[in-house]
Each structure stands twice: as structure tokens, then as C-alpha cells.
PDB file of C-alpha atoms and ligand atoms in Angstrom:
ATOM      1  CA  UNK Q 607     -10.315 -13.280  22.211  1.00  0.00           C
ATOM      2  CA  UNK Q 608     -10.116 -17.145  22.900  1.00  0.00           C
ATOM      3  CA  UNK Q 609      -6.446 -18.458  23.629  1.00  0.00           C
ATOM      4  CA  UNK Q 610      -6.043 -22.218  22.719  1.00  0.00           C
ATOM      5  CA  UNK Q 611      -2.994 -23.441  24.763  1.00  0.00           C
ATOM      6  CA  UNK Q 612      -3.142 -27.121  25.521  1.00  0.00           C
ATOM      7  CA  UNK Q 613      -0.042 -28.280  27.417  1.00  0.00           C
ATOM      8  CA  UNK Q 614       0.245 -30.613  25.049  1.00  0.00           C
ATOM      9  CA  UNK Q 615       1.216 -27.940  22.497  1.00  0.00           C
ATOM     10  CA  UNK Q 616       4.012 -26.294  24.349  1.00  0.00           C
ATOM     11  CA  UNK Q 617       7.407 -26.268  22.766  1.00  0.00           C
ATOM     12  CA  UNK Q 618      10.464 -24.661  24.224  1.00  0.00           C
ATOM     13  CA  UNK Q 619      12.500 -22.515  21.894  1.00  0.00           C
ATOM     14  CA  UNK Q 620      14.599 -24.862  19.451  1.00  0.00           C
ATOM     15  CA  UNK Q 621      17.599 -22.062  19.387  1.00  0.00           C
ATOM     16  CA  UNK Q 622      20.932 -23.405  20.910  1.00  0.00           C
ATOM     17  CA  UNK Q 623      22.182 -21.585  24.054  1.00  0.00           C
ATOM     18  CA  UNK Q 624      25.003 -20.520  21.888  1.00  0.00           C
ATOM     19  CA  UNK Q 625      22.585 -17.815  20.396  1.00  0.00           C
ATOM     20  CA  UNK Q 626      19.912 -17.476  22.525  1.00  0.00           C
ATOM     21  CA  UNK Q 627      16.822 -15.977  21.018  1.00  0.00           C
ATOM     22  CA  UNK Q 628      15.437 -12.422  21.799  1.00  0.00           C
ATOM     23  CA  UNK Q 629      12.081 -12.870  20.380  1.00  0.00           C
ATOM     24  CA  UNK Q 630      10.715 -16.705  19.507  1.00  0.00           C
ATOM     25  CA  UNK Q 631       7.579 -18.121  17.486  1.00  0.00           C
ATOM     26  CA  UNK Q 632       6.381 -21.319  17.794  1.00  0.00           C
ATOM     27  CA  UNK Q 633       3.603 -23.084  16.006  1.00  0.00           C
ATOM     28  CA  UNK Q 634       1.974 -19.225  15.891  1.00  0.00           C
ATOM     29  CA  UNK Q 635      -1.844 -19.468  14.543  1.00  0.00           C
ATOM     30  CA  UNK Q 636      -4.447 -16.780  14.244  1.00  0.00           C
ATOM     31  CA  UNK Q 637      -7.790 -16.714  13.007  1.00  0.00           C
ATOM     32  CA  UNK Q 638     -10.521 -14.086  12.412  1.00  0.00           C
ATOM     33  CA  UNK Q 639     -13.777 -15.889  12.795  1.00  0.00           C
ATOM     34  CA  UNK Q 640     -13.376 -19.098  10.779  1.00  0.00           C
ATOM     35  CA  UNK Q 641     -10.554 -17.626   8.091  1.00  0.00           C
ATOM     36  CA  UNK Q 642      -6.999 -18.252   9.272  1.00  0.00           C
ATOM     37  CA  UNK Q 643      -4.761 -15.678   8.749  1.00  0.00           C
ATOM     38  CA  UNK Q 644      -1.732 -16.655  10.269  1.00  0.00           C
ATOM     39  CA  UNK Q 645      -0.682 -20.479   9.818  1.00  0.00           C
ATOM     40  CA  UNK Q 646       2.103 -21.962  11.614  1.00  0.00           C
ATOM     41  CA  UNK Q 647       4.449 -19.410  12.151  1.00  0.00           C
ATOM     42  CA  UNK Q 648       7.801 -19.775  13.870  1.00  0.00           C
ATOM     43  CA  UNK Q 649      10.830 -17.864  14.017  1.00  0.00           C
ATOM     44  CA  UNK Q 650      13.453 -16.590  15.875  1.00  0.00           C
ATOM     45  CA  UNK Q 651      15.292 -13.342  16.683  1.00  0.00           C
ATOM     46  CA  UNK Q 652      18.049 -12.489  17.506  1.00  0.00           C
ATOM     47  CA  UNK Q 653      20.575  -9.749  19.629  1.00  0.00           C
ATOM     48  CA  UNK Q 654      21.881  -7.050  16.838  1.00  0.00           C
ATOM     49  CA  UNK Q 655      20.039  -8.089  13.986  1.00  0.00           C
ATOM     50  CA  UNK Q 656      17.320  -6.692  11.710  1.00  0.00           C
ATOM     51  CA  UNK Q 657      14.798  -8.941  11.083  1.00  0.00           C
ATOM     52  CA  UNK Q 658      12.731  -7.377   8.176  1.00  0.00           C
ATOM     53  CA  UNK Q 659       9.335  -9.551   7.002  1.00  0.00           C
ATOM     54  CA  UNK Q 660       8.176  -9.079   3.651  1.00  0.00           C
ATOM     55  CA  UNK Q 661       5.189 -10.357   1.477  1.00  0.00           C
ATOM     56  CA  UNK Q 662       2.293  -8.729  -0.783  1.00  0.00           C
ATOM     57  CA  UNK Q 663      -0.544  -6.563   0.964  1.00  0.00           C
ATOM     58  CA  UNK Q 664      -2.794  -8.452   3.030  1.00  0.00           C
ATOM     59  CA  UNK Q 665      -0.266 -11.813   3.694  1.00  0.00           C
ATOM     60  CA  UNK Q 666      -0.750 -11.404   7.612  1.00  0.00           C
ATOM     61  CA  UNK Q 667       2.326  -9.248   8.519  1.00  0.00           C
ATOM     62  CA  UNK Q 668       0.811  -6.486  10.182  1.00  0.00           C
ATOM     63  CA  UNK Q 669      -1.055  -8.569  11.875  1.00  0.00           C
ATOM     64  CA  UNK Q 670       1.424 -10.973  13.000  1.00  0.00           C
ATOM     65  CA  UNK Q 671       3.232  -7.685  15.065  1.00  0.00           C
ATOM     66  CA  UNK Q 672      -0.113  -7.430  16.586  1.00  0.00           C
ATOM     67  CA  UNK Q 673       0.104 -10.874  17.967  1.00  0.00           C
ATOM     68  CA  UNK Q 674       4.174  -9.991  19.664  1.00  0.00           C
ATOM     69  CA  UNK Q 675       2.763  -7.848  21.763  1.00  0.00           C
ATOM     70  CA  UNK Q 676      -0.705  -9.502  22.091  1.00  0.00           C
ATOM     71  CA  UNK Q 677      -2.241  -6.333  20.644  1.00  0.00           C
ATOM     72  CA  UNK Q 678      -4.585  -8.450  18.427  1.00  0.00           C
ATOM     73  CA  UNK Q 679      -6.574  -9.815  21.799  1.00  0.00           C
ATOM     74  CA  UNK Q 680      -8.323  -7.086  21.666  1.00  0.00           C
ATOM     75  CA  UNK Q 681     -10.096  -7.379  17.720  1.00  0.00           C
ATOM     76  CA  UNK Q 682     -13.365  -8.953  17.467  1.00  0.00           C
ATOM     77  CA  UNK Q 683     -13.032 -12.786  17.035  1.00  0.00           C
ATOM     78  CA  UNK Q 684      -9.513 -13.534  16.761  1.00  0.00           C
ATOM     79  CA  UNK Q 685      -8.606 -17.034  18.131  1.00  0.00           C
ATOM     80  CA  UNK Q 686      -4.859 -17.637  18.646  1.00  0.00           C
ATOM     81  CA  UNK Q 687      -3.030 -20.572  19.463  1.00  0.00           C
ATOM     82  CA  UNK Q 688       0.943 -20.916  19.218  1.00  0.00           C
ATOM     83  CA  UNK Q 689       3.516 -18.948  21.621  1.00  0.00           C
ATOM     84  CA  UNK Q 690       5.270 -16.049  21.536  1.00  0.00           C
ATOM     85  CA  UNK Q 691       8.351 -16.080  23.959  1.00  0.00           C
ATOM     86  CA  UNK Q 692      10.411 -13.148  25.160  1.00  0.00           C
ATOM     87  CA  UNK Q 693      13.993 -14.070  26.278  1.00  0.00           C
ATOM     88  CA  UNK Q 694      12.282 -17.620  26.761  1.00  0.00           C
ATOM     89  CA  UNK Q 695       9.381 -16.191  28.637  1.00  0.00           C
ATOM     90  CA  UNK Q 696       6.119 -17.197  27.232  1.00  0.00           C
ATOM     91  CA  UNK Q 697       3.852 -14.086  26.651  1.00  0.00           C
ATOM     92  CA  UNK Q 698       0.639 -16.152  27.935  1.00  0.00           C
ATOM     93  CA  UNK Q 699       2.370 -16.231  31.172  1.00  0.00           C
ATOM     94  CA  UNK Q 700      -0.214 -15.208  33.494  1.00  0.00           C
ATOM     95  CA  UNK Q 701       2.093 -13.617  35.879  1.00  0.00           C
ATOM     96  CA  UNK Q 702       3.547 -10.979  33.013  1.00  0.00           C
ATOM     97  CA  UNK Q 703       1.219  -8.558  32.987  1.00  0.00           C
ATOM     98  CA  UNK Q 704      -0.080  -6.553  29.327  1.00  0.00           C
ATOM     99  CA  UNK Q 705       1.548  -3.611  30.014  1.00  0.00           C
ATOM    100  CA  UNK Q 706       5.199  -4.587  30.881  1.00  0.00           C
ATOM    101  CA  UNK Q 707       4.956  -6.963  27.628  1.00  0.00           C
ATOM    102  CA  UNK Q 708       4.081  -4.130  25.729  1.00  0.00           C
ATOM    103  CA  UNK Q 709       6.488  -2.230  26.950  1.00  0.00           C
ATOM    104  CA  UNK Q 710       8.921  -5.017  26.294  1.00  0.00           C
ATOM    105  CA  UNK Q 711       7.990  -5.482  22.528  1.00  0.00           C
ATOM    106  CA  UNK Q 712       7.676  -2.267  21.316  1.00  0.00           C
ATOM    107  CA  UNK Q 713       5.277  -1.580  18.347  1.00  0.00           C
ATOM    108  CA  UNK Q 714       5.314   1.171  16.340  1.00  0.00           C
ATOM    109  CA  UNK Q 715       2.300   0.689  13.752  1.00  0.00           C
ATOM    110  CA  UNK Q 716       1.538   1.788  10.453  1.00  0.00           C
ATOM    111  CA  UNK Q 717      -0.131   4.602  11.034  1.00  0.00           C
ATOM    112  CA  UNK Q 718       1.534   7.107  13.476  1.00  0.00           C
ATOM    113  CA  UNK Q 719      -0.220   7.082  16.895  1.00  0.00           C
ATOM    114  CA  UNK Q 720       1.234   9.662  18.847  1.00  0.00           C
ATOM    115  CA  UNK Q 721      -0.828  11.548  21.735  1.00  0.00           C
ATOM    116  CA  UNK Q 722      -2.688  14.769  20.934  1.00  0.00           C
ATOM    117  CA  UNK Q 723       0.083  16.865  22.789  1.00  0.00           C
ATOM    118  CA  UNK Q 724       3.338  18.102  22.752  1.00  0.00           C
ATOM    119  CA  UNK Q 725       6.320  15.652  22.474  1.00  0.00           C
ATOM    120  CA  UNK Q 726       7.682  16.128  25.695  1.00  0.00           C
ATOM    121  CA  UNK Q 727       3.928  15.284  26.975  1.00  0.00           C
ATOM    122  CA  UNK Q 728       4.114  12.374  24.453  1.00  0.00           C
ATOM    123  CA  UNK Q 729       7.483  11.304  25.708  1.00  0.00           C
ATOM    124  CA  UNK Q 730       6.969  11.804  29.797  1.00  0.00           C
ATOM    125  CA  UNK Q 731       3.040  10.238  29.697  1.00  0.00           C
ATOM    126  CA  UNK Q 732       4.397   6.880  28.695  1.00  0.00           C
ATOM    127  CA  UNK Q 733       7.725   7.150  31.207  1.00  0.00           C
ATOM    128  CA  UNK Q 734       5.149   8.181  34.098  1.00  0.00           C
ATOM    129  CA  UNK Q 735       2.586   5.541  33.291  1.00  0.00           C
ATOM    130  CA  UNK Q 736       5.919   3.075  33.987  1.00  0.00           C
ATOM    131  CA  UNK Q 737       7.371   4.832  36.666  1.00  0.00           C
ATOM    132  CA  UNK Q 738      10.555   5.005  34.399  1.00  0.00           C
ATOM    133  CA  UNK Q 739      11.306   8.405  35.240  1.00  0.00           C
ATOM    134  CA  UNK Q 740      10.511  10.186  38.949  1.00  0.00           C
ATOM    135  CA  UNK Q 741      11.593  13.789  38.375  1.00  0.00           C
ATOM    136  CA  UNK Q 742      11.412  16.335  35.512  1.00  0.00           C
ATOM    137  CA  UNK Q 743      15.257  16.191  34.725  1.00  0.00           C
ATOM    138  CA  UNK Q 744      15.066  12.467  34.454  1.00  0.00           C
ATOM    139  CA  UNK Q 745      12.523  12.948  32.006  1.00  0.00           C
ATOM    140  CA  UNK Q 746      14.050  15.414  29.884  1.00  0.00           C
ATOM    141  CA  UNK Q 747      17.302  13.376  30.024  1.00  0.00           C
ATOM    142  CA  UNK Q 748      15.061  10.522  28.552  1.00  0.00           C
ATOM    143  CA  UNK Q 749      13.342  12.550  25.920  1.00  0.00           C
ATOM    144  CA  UNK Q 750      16.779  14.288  24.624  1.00  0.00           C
ATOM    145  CA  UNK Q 751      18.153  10.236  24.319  1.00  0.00           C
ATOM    146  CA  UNK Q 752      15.204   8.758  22.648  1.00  0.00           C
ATOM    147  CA  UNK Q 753      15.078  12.255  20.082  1.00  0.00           C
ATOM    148  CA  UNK Q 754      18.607  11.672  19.450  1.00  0.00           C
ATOM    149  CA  UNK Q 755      18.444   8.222  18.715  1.00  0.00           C
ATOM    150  CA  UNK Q 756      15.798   9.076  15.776  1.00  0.00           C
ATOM    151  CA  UNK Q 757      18.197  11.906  14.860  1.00  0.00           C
ATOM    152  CA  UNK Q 758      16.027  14.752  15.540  1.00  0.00           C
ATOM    153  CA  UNK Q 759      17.032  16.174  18.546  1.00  0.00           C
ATOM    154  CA  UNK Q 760      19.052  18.773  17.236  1.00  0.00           C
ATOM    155  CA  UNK Q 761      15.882  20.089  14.571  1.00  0.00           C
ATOM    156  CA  UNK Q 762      13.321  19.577  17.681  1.00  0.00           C
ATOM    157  CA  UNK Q 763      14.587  20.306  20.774  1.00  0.00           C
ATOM    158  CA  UNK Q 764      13.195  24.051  21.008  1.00  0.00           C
ATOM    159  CA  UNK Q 765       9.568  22.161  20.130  1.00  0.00           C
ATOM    160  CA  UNK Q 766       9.454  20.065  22.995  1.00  0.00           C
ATOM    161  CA  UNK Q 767       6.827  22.076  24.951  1.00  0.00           C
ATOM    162  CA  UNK Q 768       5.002  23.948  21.556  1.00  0.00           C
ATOM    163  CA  UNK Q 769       3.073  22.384  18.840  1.00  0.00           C
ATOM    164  CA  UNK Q 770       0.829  18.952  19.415  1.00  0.00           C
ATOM    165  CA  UNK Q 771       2.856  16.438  17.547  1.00  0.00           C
ATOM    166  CA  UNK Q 772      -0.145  15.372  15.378  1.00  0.00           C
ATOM    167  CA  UNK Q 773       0.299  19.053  14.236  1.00  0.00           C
ATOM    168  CA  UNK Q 774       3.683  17.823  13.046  1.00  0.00           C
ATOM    169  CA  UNK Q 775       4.742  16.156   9.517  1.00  0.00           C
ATOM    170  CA  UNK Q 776       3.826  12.536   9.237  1.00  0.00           C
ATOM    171  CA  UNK Q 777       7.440  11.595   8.798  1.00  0.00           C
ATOM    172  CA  UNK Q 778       8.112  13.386  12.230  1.00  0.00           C
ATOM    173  CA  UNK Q 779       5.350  11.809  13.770  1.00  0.00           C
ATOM    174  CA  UNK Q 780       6.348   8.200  13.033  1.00  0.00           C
ATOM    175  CA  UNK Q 781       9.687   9.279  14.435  1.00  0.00           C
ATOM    176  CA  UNK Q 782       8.557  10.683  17.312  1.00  0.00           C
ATOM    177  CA  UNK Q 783       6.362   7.417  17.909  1.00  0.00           C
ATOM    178  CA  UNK Q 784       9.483   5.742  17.700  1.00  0.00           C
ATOM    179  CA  UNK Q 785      11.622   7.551  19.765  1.00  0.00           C
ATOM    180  CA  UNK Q 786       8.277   7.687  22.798  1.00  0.00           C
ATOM    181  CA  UNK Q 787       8.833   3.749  22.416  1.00  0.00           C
ATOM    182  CA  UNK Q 788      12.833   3.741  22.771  1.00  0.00           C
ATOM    183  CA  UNK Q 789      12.316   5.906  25.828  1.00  0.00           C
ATOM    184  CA  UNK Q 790      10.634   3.045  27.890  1.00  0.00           C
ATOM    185  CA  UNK Q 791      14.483   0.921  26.649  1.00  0.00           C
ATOM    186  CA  UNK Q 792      12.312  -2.098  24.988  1.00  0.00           C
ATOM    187  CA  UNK Q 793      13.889  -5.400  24.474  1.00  0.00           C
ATOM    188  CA  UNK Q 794      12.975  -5.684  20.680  1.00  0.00           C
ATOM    189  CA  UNK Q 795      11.171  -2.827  18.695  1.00  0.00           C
ATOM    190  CA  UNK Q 796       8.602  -3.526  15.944  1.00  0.00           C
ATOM    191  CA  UNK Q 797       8.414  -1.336  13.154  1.00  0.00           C
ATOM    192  CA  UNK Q 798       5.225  -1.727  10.944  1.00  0.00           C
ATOM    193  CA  UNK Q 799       5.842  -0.362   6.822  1.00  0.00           C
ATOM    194  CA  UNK Q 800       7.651   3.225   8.844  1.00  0.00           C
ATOM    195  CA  UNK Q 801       8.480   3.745   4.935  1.00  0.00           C
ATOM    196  CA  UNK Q 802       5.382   3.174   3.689  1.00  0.00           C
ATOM    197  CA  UNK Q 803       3.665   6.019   1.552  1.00  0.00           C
ATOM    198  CA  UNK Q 804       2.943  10.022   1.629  1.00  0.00           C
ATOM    199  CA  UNK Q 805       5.341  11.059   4.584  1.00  0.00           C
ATOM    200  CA  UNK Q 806       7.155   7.659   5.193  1.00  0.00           C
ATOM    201  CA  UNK Q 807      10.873   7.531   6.608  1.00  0.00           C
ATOM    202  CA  UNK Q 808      12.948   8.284   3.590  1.00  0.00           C
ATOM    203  CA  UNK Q 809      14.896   5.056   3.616  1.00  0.00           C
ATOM    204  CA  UNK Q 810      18.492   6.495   3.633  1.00  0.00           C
ATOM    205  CA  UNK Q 811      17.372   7.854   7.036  1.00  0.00           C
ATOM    206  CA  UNK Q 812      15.956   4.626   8.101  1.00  0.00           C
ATOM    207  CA  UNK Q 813      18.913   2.584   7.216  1.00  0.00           C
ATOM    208  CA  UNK Q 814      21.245   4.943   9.394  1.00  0.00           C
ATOM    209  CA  UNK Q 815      18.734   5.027  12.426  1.00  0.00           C
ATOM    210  CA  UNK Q 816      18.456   0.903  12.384  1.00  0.00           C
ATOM    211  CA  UNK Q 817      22.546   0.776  12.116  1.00  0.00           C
ATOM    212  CA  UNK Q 818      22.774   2.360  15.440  1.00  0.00           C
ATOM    213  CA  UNK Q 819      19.743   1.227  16.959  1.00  0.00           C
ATOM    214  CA  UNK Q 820      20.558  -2.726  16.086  1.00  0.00           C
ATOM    215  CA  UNK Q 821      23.246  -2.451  18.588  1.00  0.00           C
ATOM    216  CA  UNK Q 822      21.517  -1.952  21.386  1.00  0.00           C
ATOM    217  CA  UNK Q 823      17.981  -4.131  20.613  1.00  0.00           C
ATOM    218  CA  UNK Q 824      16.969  -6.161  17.680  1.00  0.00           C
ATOM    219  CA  UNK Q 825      14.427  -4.752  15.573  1.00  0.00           C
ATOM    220  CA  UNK Q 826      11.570  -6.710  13.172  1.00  0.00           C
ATOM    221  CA  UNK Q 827      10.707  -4.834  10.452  1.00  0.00           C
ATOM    222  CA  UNK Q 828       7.436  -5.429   8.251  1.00  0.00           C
ATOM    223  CA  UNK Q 829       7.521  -4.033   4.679  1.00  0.00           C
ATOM    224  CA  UNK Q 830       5.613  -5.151   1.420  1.00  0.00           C
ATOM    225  CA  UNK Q 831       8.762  -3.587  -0.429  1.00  0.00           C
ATOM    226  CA  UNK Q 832      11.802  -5.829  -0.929  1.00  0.00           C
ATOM    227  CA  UNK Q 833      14.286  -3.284  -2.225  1.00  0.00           C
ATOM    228  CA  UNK Q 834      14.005  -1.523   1.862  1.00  0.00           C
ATOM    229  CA  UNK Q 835      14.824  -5.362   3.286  1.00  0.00           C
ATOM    230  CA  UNK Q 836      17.613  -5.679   1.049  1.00  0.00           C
ATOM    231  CA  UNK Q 837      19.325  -2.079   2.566  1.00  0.00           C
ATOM    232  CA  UNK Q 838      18.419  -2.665   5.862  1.00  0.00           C
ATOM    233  CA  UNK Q 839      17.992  -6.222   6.738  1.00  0.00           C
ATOM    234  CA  UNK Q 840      20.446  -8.751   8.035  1.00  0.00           C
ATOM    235  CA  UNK Q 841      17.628 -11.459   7.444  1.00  0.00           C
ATOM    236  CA  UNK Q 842      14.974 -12.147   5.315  1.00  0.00           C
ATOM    237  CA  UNK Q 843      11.583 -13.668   6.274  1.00  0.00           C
ATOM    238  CA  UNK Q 844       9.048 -14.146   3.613  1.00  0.00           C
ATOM    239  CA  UNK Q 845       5.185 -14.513   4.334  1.00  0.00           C
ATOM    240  CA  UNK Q 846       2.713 -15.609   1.989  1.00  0.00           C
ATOM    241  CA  UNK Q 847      -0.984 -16.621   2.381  1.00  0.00           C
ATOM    242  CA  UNK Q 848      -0.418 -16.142   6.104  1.00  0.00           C
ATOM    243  CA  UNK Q 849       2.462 -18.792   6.566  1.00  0.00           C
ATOM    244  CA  UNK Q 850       6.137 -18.413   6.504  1.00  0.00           C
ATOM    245  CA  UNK Q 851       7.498 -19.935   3.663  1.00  0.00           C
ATOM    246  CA  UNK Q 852      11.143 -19.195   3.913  1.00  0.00           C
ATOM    247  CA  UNK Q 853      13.730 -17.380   6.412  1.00  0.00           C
ATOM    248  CA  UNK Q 854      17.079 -16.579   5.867  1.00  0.00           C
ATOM    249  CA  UNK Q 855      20.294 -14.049   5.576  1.00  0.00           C
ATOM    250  CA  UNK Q 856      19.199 -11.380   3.264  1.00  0.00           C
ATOM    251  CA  UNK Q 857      21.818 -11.999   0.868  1.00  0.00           C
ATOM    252  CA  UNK Q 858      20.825 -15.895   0.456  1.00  0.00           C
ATOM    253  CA  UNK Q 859      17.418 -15.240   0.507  1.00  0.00           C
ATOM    254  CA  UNK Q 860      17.276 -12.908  -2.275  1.00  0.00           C
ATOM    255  CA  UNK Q 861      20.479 -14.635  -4.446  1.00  0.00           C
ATOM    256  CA  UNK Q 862      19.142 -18.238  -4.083  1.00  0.00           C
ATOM    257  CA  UNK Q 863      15.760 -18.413  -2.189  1.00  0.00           C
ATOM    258  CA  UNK Q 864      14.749 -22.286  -2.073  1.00  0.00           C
ATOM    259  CA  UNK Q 865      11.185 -22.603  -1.986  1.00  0.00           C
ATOM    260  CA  UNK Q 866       9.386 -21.806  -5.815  1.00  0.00           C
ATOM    261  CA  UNK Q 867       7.247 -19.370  -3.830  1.00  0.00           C
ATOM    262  CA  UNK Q 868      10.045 -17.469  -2.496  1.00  0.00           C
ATOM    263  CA  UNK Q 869      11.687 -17.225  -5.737  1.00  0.00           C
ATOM    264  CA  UNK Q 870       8.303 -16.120  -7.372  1.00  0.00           C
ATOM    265  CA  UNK Q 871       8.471 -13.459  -5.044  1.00  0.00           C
ATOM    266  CA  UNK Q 872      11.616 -12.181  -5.569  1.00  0.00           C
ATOM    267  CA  UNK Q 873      11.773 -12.508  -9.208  1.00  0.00           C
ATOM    268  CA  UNK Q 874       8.123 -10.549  -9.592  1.00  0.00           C
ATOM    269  CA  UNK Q 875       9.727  -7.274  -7.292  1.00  0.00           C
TER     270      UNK Q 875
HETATM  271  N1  ATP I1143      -9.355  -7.164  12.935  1.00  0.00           N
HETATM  272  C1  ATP I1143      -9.478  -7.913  11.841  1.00  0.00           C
HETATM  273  N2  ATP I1143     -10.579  -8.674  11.622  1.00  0.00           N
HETATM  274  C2  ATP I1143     -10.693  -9.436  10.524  1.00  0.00           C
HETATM  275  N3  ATP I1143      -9.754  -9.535   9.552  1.00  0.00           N
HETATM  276  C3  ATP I1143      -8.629  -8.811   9.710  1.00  0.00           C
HETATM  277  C4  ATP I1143      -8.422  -7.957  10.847  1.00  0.00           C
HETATM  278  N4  ATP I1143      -7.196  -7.370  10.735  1.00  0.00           N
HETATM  279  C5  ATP I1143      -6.679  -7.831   9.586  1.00  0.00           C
HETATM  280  N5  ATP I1143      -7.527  -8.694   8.968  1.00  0.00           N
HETATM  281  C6  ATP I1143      -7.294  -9.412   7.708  1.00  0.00           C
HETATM  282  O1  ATP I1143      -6.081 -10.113   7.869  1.00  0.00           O
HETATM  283  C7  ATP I1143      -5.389 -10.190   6.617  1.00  0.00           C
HETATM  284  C8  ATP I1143      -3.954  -9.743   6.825  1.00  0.00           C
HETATM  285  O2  ATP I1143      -3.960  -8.341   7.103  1.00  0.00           O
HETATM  286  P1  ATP I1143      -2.630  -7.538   7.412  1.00  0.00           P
HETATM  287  O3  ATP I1143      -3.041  -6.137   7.683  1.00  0.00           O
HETATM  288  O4  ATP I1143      -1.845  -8.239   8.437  1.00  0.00           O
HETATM  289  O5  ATP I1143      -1.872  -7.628   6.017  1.00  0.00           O
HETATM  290  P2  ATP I1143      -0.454  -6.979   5.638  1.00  0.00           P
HETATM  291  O6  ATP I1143       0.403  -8.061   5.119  1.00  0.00           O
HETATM  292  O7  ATP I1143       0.062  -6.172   6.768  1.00  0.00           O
HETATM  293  O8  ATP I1143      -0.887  -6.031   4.443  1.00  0.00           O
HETATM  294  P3  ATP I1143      -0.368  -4.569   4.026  1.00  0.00           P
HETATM  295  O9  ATP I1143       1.005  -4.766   3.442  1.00  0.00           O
HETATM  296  O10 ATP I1143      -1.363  -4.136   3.004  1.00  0.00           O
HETATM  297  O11 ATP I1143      -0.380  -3.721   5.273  1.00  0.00           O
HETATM  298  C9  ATP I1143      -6.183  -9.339   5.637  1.00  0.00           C
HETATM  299  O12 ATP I1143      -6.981 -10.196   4.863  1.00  0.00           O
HETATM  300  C10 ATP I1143      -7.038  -8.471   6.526  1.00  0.00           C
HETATM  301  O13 ATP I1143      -8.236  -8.119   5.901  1.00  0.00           O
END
């Protein structure tokens, strides 16, 4: 991966102090080779909010989480330029190491990645690898939180130590994968289409685990379906072609989008 970051190209977050921004874009590019897939994108997020990002398959929204948490460094020919910042913090900064930014922005993908083991040893592998967690009862402490914020302590809690969670139900997979990120208390968590197909989070569920979670971290959410940002997101950011071509509260974006491409988009779904 090649990282194009001129000085000259540096741009502090435009946010006023008033709201400071969790989570800022700026100017964020990504190619594959010589086809650009992301153009230009900035944004900002912020404390409490859902953020959900929607556009038709293949628009660049999966792999625009990849670039958060610099996850995308590590595909074949992908040349970035643009910033990410954290709390201000540029992500390139040399002296913030991968895993603590990962760690940081938390991304769930897609597809449901948990370890094959049991969800405690899902849960305490990732505490342990950040020294989050020194002795067994802080661990279990940890796992019960993290469960219970995906609400399924209460069906799972005599499971911890049994079957491998890949054994499990998709849906319970994906929420396990969440709660194993929650446990390592992320600054922003990135959920990529967690309703998305055979097994997804049924989307009455999701809306009532974001409610609670949004309090404590803002979340981005990527989905290609517009009717799950309506019910869960406080704003709206639509992608197209790769570029960002409008960002707003969910209620004006979908009432009275401004850009004809927006509109299109919300017209046609
Ligand atoms: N590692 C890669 N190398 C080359 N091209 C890639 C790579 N990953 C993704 N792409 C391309 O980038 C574009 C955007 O893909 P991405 O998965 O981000 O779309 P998406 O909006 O998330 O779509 P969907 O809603 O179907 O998941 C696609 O054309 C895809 O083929």
C-alpha cells in the first residue's frame, strides 16, 4: 500500500469546537490499481449519533470502513491519500500504532469473523492481546457487559465455555462479533450491512441495540437498504460512484435531498 500525504495536503478538521468531531474525513481518496474507488470523501461524526451510509452495491462503502481503521493497507494495490482523524488525531500518525487504532475504530464486517472457539475464548483473546483485562473475573465481568449490550446475555450465558461460535447461527455470530469489539470500549464502532441477508440482525433488534449503544459511542453504519437508515439513523450520508454526494439529518435527507442524484436515489428505493 502507497500512502500519498504531502504536507501540503493536510487540513485540520473544519468542525467548530462547539461539536467536536469523533471520527473526521478529509479529502479521503482510494484507488485499486489505476480505478478510483473512493473520490474525495469527507465527513464528520459525531458523540451520540448514528451515522448510517447508504448507496447501491459496489459504490465504495464497504470499502471506505476499511480505510477508518486502515484495514484496506493491507489489499493488493490500493493507493490512499486523504486523512482519517480520530478525536483530531490523524490515523497516519506514525506514533499510533495499527493495533490501538483498530481497537479504537471498531469494525465489524460483513461477513461475521469470529474466532474458531468458544465465545468466552472469542471475548478474552482480544482483551488479553490488549492487556484490557489481567485476571479471569475481569474477563468474565467484560464478556457478561459486552453480551448484554447485544442483548444476549441472558439466552448465552450457560454457552460461554461450549460450542465454537462459528458453530452458532449467523445472526448470533455477527452479534457476538459485535459484542468481542464493545469489550475492548472503542471510541466509534463500524457496522458493515449487520442486516444484510440469510441470518442478518432482524432490524427491530438492531434499532433497540443502536438506541442504547449511541449513548455511549457513535456508530457508522453501511447499508445498501434505505428503509434500515431511515429507523435507525440520525443522519444520512449518501455515496455514489465512490464520492459523497450529499450528508444530512435523516429526516431532510430523505424529505428534501438537494442534489438530483440524491433524490434519484431516494425516489428509486
Ligand atoms: N481489494 C480490492 N481490490 C480491487 N477492487 C476492490 C477491492 N475491494 C473492493 N473493490 C472494488 O471496489 C468497489 C467498491 O466495493 P465495496 O465492496 O466497497 O462496495 P459496497 O458499496 O460495499 O457494495 P455492497 O453493498 O455490494 O457490499 C467495487 O467495484 C469492488 O469491486
Amino acid at each position: 500500500m502507497l500512502y500519498v500525504n504531502p504536507i501540503l495536503d493536510y487540513h485540520e478538521p473544519v468542525a467548530s469546537d462547539v461539536a467536536k468531531p469523533v471520527l473526521s474525513t478529509r479529502g479521503l481518496t482510494l484507488r485499486f490499481g489505476s480505478k478510483t474507488i473512493l473520490d474525495d470523501i469527507s465527513f464528520d461524526l459525531f458523540d451520540k449519533e448514528v451515522l448510517c451510509l447508504v448507496g447501491p452495491p459496489n459504490c465504495g462503502k464497504s470499502v471506505l470502513t476499511r480505510c477508518l481503521n486502515r484495514t484496506v493497507e493491507e489489499e493488493r494495490a490500493s493507493v490512499q491519500s486523504g486523512h482519517v482523524f480520530v478525536d483530531r488525531r490523524d490515523t497516519q500518525d506514525p506514533s499510533w500504532d495499527l493495533p490501538q487504532i483498530r481497537r479504537q475504530v471498531a469494525l465489524v464486517p460483513q461477513v461475521a469473523n469470529p474466532f474458531p472457539a468458544t465465545i468466552w475464548d472469542n471475548i478474552a483473546y482480544v482483551l488479553k492481546l490488549h492487556r484490557l483485562a489481567p485476571t479471569s473475573k475481569d474477563i468474565a465481568l467484560r464478556i457478561e457487559d459486552s453480551l448484554r449490550r447485544v442483548g444476549i446475555w441472558d439466552e448465552l450465558k450457560g454457552e460461554l465455555h461450549k460450542k465454537p461460535v462459528h458453530q452458532m447461527p449467523i445472526m448470533t455470530q455477527r452479534l457476538i462479533c459485535i459484542a468481542r469489539a464493545l469489550a475492548l470500549e472503542p471510541r466509534l464502532l463500524v457496522l458493515d450491512e449487520p442486516s444484510t441477508g440469510l441470518g442478518g440482525i432482524e432490524e427491530g433488534r438492531l434499532k433497540s441495540i443502536l438506541s442504547d449503544l449511541q449513548q455511549d459511542m457513535p456508530v457508522i453504519l453501511c447499508t445498501s437498504s434505505l428503509r434500515i437508515a431511515a429507523l435507525v439513523a440520525d443522519r444520512i450520508g449518501h455515496i455514489e460512484g465512490g464520492r459523497l454526494m450529499e450528508i444530512d439529518t435523516a429526516e431532510l435527507l430523505l424529505t428534501n435531498a438537494q442534489t438530483v442524484a440524491t433524490q434519484r436515489y431516494v425516489e428509486s428505493h
